[in-house]
XYZ file of C-alpha atoms in Angstrom:
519
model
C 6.859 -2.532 36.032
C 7.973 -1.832 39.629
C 11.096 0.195 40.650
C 12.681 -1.399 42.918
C 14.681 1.399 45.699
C 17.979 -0.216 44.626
C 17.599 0.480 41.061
C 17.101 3.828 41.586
C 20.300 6.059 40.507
C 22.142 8.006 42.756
C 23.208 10.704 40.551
C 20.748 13.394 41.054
C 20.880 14.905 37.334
C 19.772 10.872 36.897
C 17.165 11.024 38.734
C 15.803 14.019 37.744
C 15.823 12.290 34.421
C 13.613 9.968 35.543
C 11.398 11.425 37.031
C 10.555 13.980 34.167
C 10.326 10.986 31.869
C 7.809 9.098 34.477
C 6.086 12.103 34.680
C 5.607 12.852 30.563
C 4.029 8.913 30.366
C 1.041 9.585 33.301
C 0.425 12.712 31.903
C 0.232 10.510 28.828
C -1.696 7.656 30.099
C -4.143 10.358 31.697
C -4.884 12.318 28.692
C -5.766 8.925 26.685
C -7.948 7.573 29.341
C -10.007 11.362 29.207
C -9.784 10.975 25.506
C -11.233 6.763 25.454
C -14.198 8.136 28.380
C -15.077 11.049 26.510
C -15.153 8.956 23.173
C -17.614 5.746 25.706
C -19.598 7.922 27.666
C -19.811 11.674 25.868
C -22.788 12.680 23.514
C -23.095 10.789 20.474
C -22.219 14.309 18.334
C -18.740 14.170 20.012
C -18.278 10.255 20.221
C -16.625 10.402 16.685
C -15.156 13.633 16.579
C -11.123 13.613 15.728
C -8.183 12.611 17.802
C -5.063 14.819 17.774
C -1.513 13.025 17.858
C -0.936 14.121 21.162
C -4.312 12.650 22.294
C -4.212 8.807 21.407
C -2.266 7.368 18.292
C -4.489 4.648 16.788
C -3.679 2.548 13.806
C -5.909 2.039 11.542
C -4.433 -0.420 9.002
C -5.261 0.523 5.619
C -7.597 3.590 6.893
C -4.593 5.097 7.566
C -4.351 6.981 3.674
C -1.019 8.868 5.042
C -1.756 11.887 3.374
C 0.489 14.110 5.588
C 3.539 15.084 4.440
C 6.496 13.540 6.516
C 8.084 15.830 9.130
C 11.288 17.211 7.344
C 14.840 16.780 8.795
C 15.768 19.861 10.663
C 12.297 20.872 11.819
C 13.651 22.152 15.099
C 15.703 25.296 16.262
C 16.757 25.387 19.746
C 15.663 28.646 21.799
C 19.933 29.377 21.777
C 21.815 30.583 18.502
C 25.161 30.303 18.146
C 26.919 33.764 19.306
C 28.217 35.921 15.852
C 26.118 34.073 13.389
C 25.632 36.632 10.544
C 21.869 36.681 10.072
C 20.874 35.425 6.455
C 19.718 38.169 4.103
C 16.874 37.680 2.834
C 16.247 36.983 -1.170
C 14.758 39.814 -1.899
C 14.333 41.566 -5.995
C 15.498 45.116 -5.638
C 16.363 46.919 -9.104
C 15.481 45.858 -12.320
C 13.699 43.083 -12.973
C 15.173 40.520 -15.446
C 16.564 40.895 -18.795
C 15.402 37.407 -20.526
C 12.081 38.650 -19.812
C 9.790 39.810 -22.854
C 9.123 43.546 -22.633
C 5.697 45.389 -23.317
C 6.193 48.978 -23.191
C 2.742 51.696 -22.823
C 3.570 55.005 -23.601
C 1.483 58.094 -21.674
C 0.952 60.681 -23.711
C -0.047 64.001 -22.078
C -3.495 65.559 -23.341
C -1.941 68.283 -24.402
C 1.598 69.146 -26.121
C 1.001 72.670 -26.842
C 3.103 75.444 -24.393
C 0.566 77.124 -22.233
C 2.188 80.389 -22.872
C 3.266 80.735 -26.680
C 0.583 77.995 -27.832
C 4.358 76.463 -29.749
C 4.697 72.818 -30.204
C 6.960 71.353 -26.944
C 9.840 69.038 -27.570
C 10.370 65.830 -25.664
C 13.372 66.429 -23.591
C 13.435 63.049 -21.436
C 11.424 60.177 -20.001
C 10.620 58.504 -17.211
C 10.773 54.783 -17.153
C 9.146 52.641 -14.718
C 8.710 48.613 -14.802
C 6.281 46.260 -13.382
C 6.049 42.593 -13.149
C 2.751 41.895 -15.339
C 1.109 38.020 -16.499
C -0.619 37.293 -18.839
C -2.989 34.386 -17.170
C -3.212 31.238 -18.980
C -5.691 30.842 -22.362
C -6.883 28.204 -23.996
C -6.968 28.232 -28.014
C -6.950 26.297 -31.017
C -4.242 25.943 -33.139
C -4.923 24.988 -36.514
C -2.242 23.309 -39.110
C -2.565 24.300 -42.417
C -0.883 21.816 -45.139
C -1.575 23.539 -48.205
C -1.476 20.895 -51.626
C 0.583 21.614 -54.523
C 0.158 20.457 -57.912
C 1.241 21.208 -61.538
C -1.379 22.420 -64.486
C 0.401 20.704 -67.215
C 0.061 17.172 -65.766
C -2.080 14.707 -63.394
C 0.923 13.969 -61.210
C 3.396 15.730 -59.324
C 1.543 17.043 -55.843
C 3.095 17.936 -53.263
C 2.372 18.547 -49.495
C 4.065 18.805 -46.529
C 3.722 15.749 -43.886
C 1.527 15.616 -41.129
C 3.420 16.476 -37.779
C 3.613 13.318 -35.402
C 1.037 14.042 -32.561
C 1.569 13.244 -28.480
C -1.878 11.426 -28.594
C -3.146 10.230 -32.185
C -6.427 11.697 -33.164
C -6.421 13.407 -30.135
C -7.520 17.290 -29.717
C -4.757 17.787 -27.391
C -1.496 19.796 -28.224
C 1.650 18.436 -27.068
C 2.009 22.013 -24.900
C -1.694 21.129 -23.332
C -0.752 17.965 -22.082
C 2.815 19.052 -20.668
C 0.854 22.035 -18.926
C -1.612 18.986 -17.557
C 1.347 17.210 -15.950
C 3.639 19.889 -14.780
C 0.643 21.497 -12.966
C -0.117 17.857 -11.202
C 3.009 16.674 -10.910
C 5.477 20.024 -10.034
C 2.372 22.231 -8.572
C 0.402 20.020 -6.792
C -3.079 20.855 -8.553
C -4.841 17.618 -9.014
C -6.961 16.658 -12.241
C -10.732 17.633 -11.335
C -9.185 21.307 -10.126
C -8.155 21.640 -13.745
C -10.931 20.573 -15.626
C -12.981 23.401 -12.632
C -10.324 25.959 -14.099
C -10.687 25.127 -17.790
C -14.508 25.093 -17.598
C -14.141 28.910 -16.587
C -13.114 29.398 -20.863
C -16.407 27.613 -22.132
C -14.543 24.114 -22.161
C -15.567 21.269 -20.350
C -13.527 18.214 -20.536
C -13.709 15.144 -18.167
C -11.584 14.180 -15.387
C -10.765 10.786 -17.569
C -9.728 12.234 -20.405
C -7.203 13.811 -18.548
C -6.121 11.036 -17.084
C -5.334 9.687 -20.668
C -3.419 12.018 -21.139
C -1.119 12.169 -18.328
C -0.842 8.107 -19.040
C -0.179 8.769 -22.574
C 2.583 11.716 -21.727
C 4.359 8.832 -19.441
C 4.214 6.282 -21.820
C 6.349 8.400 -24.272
C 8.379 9.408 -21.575
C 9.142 5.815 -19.682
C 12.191 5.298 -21.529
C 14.019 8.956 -20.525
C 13.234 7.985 -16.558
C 14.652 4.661 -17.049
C 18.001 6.573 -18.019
C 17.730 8.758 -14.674
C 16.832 6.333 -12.783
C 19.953 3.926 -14.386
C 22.283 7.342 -13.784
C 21.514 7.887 -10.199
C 21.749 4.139 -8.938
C 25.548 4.081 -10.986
C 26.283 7.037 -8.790
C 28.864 5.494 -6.062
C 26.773 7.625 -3.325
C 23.020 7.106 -3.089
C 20.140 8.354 -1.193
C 17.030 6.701 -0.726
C 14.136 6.837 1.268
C 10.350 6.181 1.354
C 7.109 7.339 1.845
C 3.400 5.993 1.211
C 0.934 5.898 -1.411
C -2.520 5.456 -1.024
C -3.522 3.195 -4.238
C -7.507 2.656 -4.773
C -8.629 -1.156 -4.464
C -11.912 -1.438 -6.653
C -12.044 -4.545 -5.218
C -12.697 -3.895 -1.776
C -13.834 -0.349 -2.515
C -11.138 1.402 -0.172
C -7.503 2.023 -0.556
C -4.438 0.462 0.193
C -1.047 1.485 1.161
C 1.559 1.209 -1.626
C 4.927 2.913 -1.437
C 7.028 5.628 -3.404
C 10.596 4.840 -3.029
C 12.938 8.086 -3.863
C 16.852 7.817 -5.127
C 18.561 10.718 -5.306
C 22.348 11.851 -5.714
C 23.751 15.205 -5.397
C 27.741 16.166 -5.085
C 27.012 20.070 -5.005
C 28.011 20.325 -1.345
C 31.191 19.271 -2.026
C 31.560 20.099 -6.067
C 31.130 16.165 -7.038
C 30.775 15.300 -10.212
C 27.167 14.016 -9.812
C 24.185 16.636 -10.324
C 21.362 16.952 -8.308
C 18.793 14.472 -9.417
C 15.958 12.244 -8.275
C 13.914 9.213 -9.236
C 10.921 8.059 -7.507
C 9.878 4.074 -8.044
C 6.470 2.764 -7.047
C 6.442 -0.688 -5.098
C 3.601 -2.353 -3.464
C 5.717 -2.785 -0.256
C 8.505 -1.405 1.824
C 10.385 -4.412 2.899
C 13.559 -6.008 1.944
C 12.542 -7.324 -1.011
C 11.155 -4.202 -2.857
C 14.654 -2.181 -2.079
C 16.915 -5.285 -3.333
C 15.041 -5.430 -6.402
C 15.369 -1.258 -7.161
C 18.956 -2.098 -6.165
C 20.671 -4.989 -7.703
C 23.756 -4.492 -8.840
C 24.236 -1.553 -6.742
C 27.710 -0.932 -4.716
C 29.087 1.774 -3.161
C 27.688 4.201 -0.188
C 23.305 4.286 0.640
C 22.529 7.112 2.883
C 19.532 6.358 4.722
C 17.358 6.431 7.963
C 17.619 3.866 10.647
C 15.038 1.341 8.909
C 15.117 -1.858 9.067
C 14.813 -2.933 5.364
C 18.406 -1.062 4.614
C 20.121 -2.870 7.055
C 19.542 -6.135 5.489
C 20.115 -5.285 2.176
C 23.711 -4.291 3.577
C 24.209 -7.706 5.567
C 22.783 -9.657 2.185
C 24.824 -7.941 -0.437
C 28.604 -8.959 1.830
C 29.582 -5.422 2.065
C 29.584 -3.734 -1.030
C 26.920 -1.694 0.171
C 27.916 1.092 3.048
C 25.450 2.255 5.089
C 25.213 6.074 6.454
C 22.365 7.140 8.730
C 20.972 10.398 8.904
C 21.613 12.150 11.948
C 19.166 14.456 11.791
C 16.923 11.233 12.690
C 18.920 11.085 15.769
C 18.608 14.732 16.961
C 15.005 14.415 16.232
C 14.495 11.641 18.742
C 16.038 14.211 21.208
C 13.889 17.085 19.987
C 10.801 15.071 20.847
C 11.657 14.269 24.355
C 12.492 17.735 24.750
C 8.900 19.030 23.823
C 7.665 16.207 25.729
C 9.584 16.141 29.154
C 11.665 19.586 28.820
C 14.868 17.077 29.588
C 18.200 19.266 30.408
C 19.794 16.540 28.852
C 17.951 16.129 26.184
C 18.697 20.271 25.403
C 22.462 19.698 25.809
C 22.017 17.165 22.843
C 20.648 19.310 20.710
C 22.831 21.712 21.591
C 25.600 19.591 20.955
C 24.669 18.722 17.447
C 24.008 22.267 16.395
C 27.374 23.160 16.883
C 28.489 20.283 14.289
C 25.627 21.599 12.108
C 27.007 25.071 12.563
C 30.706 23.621 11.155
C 28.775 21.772 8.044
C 27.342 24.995 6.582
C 30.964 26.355 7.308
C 32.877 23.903 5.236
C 29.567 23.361 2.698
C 30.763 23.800 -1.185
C 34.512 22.885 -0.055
C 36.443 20.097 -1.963
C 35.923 16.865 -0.393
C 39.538 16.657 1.124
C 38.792 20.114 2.927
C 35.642 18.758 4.562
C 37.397 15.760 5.898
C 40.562 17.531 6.949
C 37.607 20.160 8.825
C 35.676 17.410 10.383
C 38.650 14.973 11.547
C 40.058 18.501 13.682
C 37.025 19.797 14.778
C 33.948 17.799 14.481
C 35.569 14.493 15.471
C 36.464 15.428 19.223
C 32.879 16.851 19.676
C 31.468 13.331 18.527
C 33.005 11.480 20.609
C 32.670 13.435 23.345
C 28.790 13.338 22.772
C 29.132 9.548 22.607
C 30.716 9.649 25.592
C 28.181 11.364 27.441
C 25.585 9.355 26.106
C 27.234 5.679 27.228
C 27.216 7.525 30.446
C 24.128 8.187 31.071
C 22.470 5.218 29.694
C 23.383 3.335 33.066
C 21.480 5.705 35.112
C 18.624 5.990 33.316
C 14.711 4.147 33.494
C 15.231 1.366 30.470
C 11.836 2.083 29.345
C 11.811 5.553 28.942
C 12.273 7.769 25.813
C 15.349 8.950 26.106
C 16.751 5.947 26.990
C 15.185 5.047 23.652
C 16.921 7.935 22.160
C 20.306 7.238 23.352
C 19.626 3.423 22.485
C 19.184 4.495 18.643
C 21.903 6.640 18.423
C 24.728 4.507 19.690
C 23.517 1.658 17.718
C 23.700 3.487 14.623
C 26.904 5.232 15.904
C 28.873 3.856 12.734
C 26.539 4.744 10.270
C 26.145 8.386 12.074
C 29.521 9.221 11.845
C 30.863 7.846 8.218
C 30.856 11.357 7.101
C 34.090 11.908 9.128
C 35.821 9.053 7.196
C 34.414 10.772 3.552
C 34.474 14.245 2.780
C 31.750 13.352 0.469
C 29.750 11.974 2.851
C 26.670 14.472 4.053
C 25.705 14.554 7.524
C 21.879 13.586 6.826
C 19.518 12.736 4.524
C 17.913 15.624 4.257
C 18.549 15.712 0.592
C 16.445 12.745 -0.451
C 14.128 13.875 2.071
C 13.200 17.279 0.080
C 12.808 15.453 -2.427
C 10.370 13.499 -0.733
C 8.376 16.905 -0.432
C 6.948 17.101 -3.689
C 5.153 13.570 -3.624
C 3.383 14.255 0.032
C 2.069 17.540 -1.293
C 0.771 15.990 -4.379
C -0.509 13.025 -2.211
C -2.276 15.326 0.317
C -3.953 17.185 -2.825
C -4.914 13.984 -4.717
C -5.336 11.767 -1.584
C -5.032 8.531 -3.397
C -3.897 6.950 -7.144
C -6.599 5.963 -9.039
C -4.427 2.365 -10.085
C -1.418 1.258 -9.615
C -0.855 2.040 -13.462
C -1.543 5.813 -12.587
C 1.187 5.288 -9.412
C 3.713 4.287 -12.152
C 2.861 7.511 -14.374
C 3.135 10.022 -11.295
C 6.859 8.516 -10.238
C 7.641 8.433 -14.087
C 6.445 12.262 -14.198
C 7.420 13.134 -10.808
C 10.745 12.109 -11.324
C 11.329 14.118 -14.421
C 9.303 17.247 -13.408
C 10.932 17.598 -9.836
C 14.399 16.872 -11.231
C 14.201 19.945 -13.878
C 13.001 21.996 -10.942
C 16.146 21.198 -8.976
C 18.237 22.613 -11.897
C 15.768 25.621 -11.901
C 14.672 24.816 -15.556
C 10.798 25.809 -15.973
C 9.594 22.549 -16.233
C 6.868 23.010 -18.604
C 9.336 24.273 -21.146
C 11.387 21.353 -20.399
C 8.510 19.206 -20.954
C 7.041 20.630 -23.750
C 10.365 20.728 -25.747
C 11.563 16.880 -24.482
C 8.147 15.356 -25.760
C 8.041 16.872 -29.139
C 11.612 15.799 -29.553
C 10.510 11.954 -29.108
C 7.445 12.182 -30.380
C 8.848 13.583 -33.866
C 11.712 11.055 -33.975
C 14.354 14.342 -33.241
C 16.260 12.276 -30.660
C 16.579 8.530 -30.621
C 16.849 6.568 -28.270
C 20.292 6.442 -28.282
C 20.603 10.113 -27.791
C 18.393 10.116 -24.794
C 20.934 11.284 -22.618
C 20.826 14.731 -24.371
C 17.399 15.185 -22.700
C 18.457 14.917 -19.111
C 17.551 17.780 -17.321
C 20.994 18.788 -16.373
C 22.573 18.054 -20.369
C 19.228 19.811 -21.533
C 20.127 22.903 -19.255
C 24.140 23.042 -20.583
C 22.810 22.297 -24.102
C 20.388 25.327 -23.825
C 22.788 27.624 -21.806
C 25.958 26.747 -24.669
C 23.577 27.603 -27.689
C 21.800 31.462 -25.818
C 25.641 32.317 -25.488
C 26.713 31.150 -29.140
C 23.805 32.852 -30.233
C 24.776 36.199 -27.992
């Protein structure tokens, strides 16, 4: 489109504005026509060869397997810090190692306990004690269950044995502790199933990929009904995260894959000491629109935090208000981030700027009461916002309507309500950068795996994902988690009435109250 001369702005910081951000899209424009002539007229060896982002973006449809991890919230620091900040120390383990570890103790001997001088026998006077963290790497063996027969000489009847133990997978050669260390180390470590049966191989045992995958289906059959309690527990939670990401599914059908989704809910009140613990459940859909988050969601009322998408806002307009929306503003500041990098804007920088200084007064006031935050952000985060709002309505007028940080400014003030509902709750977060963590887990396992085989395996990994990731956010091993919750429902130990018991957080207190009874 032509600029006219008397829509030019007359405010030189304006202008300047404009012409960085005219300048960012030829440099643009140029660097995708070299790309598209290189790609027409360059040797055939290079015709095919792979785009960067910053090259050309194409879409590709369903080609497009989105196995990289989304960008996380936060992912810039500006070049400026703010003046005084103590510098974090680091976590560092300098003393003793810990107690609840088991102890294996070597003793060196000398080669000779005889005095040199009188030939008399010397007498230990001291020691000197040094530790070491040591592993035992992982084996595989065979445990073998003995139920030994009793019977009485003086008549035909009268034998006794013990029962058989309920198994994870009947007439299977699997333990219940085999199968948990399958899952945890797909699900919480990223190692997909063909990189185990490599590793097991390496012990003389040589299993195939699908018999793994029988088991991880089996484990999540057991273990359905447990995730339908988390998932119930976080969506009655009056403050909800959610967010999405895709998931490659395999299409036998037309012999490629198509995109699926992994929706995350999540709920955590440790920032402010809420009674809600940190907790997330992941739910497979075969979409991202409207209808797939007003299904996950029915019933639910109370406060979503989210991004800026679409699909969120109508659920909020079609459920009358019972559902509060609050965007992420670390969405917003990355909109500003990326002009940055792309056109160095001044402005741009002061926005940044800007918000680091509310970020700065979050990690202040993080782990106060509710009340405290708000009183904190009504006095001093509330006159920075709207002085930032201010600035931005002011330089929208004098800015090129097509260019990105007009598009920056544009999303920001639209979502202006949603951005600042955290200074009308003190249990309101400033982002969503806790649902988005959570998110971590699934891209990692996606960009091992690349794809699910089914969508029957997509509902196993959320079913496992969910319960693996959650114990890891209560720093609970979770293969001891695992290994303990399925032989407590696969013996008939806890019901299914007493299913809350197994919750990672009321399995952690349960385990914490009996080491100190037993202390």
């Amino acid at each position: 489109m032509a600029i006219r001369s008397e829509a030019l702005p007359t405010d030189a910081a304006a202008l300047t504005e404009m012409v960085l951000a005219l300048d960012a899209e030829n440099e643009k424009l140029r660097v995708a026509m070299q790309t598209l002539k290189e790609m027409i007229f360059g040797k055939r060896s290079e015709r095919l060869a792979a785009i960067v982002d910053e090259q050309l973006a194409l879409e590709l449809d369903d080609l497009a397997t989105g196995v990289t991890p989304p960008a996380p919230a936060n992912d810039h620091v500006p070049a400026t810090k703010p003046a005084g900040k103590p510098r974090k120390k680091a976590r560092r383990n300098i003393g003793a190692l810990p107690r609840h570890l088991p102890r294996c103790e070597q003793v060196l001997e000398p080669d000779a306990t005889a005095c040199p001088c009188s030939q008399g026998v010397l007498h230990r006077i001291g020691e000197d004690v040094s530790e070491v963290l040591d592993v035992i790497p992982a084996i595989l063996r065979v445990l073998r269950t003995i139920r030994p027969k009793y019977a009485c000489r003086g008549c035909t009847d009268g034998v006794v044995q013990a029962k058989a133990l309920p198994r994870l997978i009947e007439g299977g050669m699997a333990s219940t502790a085999l199968v948990a260390h399958v899952v945890v180390s797909k699900f919480a470590w990223y190692l997909p199933l063909y990189r185990q049966v490599q590793i097991v191989a390496g012990q003389g045992i040589h299993l195939d990929r699908a018999t793994l995958a029988g088991w991880v289906k089996r484990a999540a059959w057991w273990l359905k009904s447990l995730y339908e309690l988390q998932l119930r527990t976080i969506q009655a939670s009056p403050r909800l995260f959610c967010d999405e990401t895709p998931m490659p599914v395999l299409d036998p059908g037309r012999h490629r894959t198509r995109i699926c989704q992994f929706w995350a809910h999540a709920m955590d009140d440790r920032p402010w000491g809420g009674p809600s613990p940190p907790a997330v459940a992941y739910v497979f859909a075969d979409g991202r629109g409207t209808k797939e988050i007003a299904g996950q969601l029915t019933g639910f009322s109370g406060i979503l935090q989210v991004d800026g998408y679409a699909a969120y806002k109508a659920l909020a307009r079609g459920h009358g208000g019972v559902i509060q929306l609050a965007f992420c503003l670390a969405h917003a500041r990355r909109k500003f981030v990326e002009v940055y990098k792309t056109m160095q804007s001044p402005f741009a920088r002061e926005v940044i700027e800007r918000l680091q200084v509310v970020y700065a007064i979050e990690a202040e006031i993080r782990g106060s009461s509710a009340e405290q935050r708000l009183a904190v952000r009504r006095t001093r985060t509330a006159p920075l916002m709207e002085e930032l709002k201010a600035r931005l309505a002011s330089m929208l007028d004098q800015l090129f309507s097509q260019s990105k940080l007009t598009e920056a400014i544009n999303y920001t003030l639209n979502h202006w309500n949603g951005l600042t509902l955290f200074l009308r709750d003190g249990r309101v977060e400033v982002d969503s950068n806790t649902v988005e963590r959570s998110m971590r887990p699934i891209a990692m396992g996606r960009r091992n795996s690349l794809f699910s085989g089914s969508e029957g395996g997509a509902e196993s990994w959320a079913i496992l994902s969910s319960l693996v990731n959650t114990a890891k956010l209560h720093e609970v091993d979770p293969q001891t988690y695992l290994v303990d919750v399925l032989e407590r429902i696969v013996s008939g130990q806890t019901r299914s009435h007493q299913l809350h018991e197994l919750l990672a957080w009321n399995w952690k207190a349960a385990r914490e109250l009996s080491a100190r009874a037993a202390a």
